Amino acid sequence: MLHIPVLVVISDFEGTGVHSWIQSKTDNVLCGTSLCRQQALQFGVPPNQVYQISGMILRPSFYDHVRGKATVVDRSAKVAELGLDPTKRTCLVFWGGVGNRKLMAASLALLNCKHQLNLILLCGHNKPLYNSMKQIKWPNKVIIEEYTPNVSFYMEVDRPGPPPRPPNVNF
């Protein structure tokens, strides 16, 4: 029988117990945290098949500004178009596509910042979190969304200063 190698990339770092996607047939595991690495080892994956990495594999559109494919975003106009205050900094808060209840605590903590911020809160597929966030009377301008494929757009709106230039481009 033909052996097809199985590579598991763990993208959920919350980790309570062994990750269910590490199966006995797993050949290699890429772990984004030391906790994930420990869990893979505890599950029985040999150490020479467990790799701790930094950074994440993301949707290619996240790298468009590096590849010179990004459109220049007029942040002030885009922030105003979204209903936020263009005179204030904008802070994007999210916890991946699944969402996490810790997003609530992190978002509320931002209300204690020295400067009042616009907040973009992405709850992912976590409907209870989304519903709870929508119930709050936010003193700041806030956008609250469920899962969105447009995270790279919100990251561009959130980024302070001019858009990043692609490498090897002179203006």
XYZ file of C-alpha atoms in Angstrom:
171
model
C 0.000 0.000 0.000
C 1.236 3.491 -0.875
C 2.200 5.655 2.130
C 1.139 9.280 1.861
C 2.824 11.463 4.520
C 0.481 13.412 6.796
C 1.568 16.863 7.986
C -0.492 18.543 10.708
C -0.248 22.317 11.170
C -1.734 23.265 14.533
C -3.306 26.696 14.285
C -5.401 26.684 17.453
C -3.074 27.491 20.339
C -5.707 27.409 23.082
C -4.924 23.746 23.692
C -6.892 22.144 26.499
C -5.748 18.559 26.423
C -4.279 16.791 23.433
C -5.363 18.217 20.115
C -7.813 15.849 18.436
C -6.282 16.451 15.013
C -3.027 14.746 16.030
C -3.860 11.226 14.900
C -1.824 8.064 15.239
C -1.060 8.196 11.493
C 0.449 11.703 11.745
C 3.957 11.820 10.286
C 4.963 15.401 11.169
C 3.462 18.108 13.340
C 4.149 21.870 13.054
C 3.502 23.525 16.419
C 3.250 27.286 16.929
C 3.835 27.145 20.699
C 5.839 25.105 23.171
C 2.554 23.880 24.719
C 1.440 22.461 21.370
C 4.851 20.800 20.990
C 4.564 19.224 24.449
C 1.077 17.946 23.619
C 2.257 16.363 20.359
C 5.091 14.637 22.210
C 2.714 13.462 24.952
C 0.464 12.014 22.262
C 3.405 9.916 21.118
C 4.638 11.691 18.017
C 8.430 11.076 17.914
C 10.519 14.192 18.740
C 12.193 14.163 15.311
C 8.735 14.605 13.746
C 7.596 17.546 15.907
C 8.681 20.997 14.752
C 8.194 24.185 16.708
C 7.675 27.100 14.358
C 7.115 30.815 14.752
C 4.607 32.693 12.686
C 1.600 31.260 10.947
C 0.674 30.104 7.489
C -1.988 32.560 6.396
C -4.288 33.261 3.487
C -2.086 34.573 0.619
C -3.876 37.958 0.605
C -2.173 38.726 3.941
C 1.099 39.003 2.023
C -0.138 41.102 -0.908
C 1.645 44.225 0.368
C 4.927 42.305 0.373
C 4.394 40.993 -3.163
C 3.405 44.433 -4.473
C -0.229 43.407 -5.081
C -1.885 45.472 -2.374
C -4.073 48.380 -3.290
C -3.180 51.595 -1.527
C -5.748 52.154 1.189
C -6.594 55.734 2.144
C -6.941 54.865 5.806
C -8.675 58.049 6.900
C -11.315 57.704 4.207
C -11.744 53.972 4.818
C -11.999 54.432 8.600
C -14.640 57.141 8.116
C -16.482 54.972 5.575
C -16.616 52.185 8.182
C -18.257 54.589 10.644
C -15.165 54.985 12.817
C -13.460 58.203 13.883
C -10.561 58.989 11.493
C -8.929 61.257 14.101
C -8.422 58.297 16.464
C -6.192 55.258 16.228
C -7.871 52.042 15.208
C -7.180 48.750 16.964
C -8.063 45.373 15.452
C -8.709 42.574 17.961
C -9.357 38.991 16.864
C -8.595 35.442 17.890
C -8.603 33.474 14.648
C -11.511 32.054 12.701
C -13.035 30.237 15.649
C -12.983 33.145 18.102
C -12.291 32.903 21.810
C -13.932 34.287 24.948
C -10.586 35.963 25.805
C -11.386 38.442 23.041
C -13.959 39.997 25.377
C -11.448 40.629 28.173
C -8.835 41.961 25.762
C -11.371 44.316 24.148
C -12.649 45.623 27.476
C -9.058 46.176 28.660
C -8.498 48.460 25.674
C -11.118 50.827 27.106
C -8.559 51.709 29.802
C -5.984 52.947 27.282
C -4.581 56.440 27.613
C -6.027 57.304 24.195
C -9.558 56.538 23.073
C -9.423 54.007 20.251
C -11.636 52.854 17.420
C -12.079 49.103 17.867
C -12.602 46.449 15.216
C -13.574 43.225 16.992
C -13.730 40.026 14.957
C -15.463 37.168 16.779
C -14.958 34.434 14.192
C -17.463 31.589 14.210
C -18.173 32.171 17.919
C -21.833 33.275 17.824
C -22.244 33.481 21.649
C -19.190 35.774 21.820
C -20.545 37.907 18.988
C -23.938 38.211 20.704
C -22.302 39.146 24.028
C -20.093 41.765 22.382
C -23.085 43.304 20.607
C -24.882 43.756 23.965
C -22.161 45.998 25.396
C -22.650 49.772 25.333
C -19.200 50.657 24.000
C -17.979 54.206 24.749
C -15.710 54.005 21.689
C -16.578 53.640 18.017
C -16.685 49.884 17.457
C -17.194 47.439 14.603
C -18.124 43.934 15.736
C -18.216 41.164 13.164
C -18.664 37.431 13.149
C -16.417 35.381 10.873
C -15.096 37.376 7.930
C -12.769 36.448 5.073
C -11.701 40.133 5.014
C -9.237 40.076 7.917
C -6.398 41.314 5.691
C -8.520 44.369 4.791
C -9.127 45.154 8.465
C -5.427 44.686 9.157
C -4.651 47.258 6.484
C -7.152 49.733 8.010
C -5.709 49.055 11.480
C -2.063 49.551 10.499
C -0.797 53.009 11.541
C 1.029 55.283 9.139
C 1.351 54.955 5.373
C 0.821 51.574 3.729
C 3.967 49.440 3.713
C 5.951 49.625 0.506
C 6.816 46.450 -1.350
C 10.533 45.625 -1.214
C 12.804 47.075 -3.913
C 10.388 49.838 -4.876
C 11.569 53.425 -4.972
C 9.106 56.291 -4.727
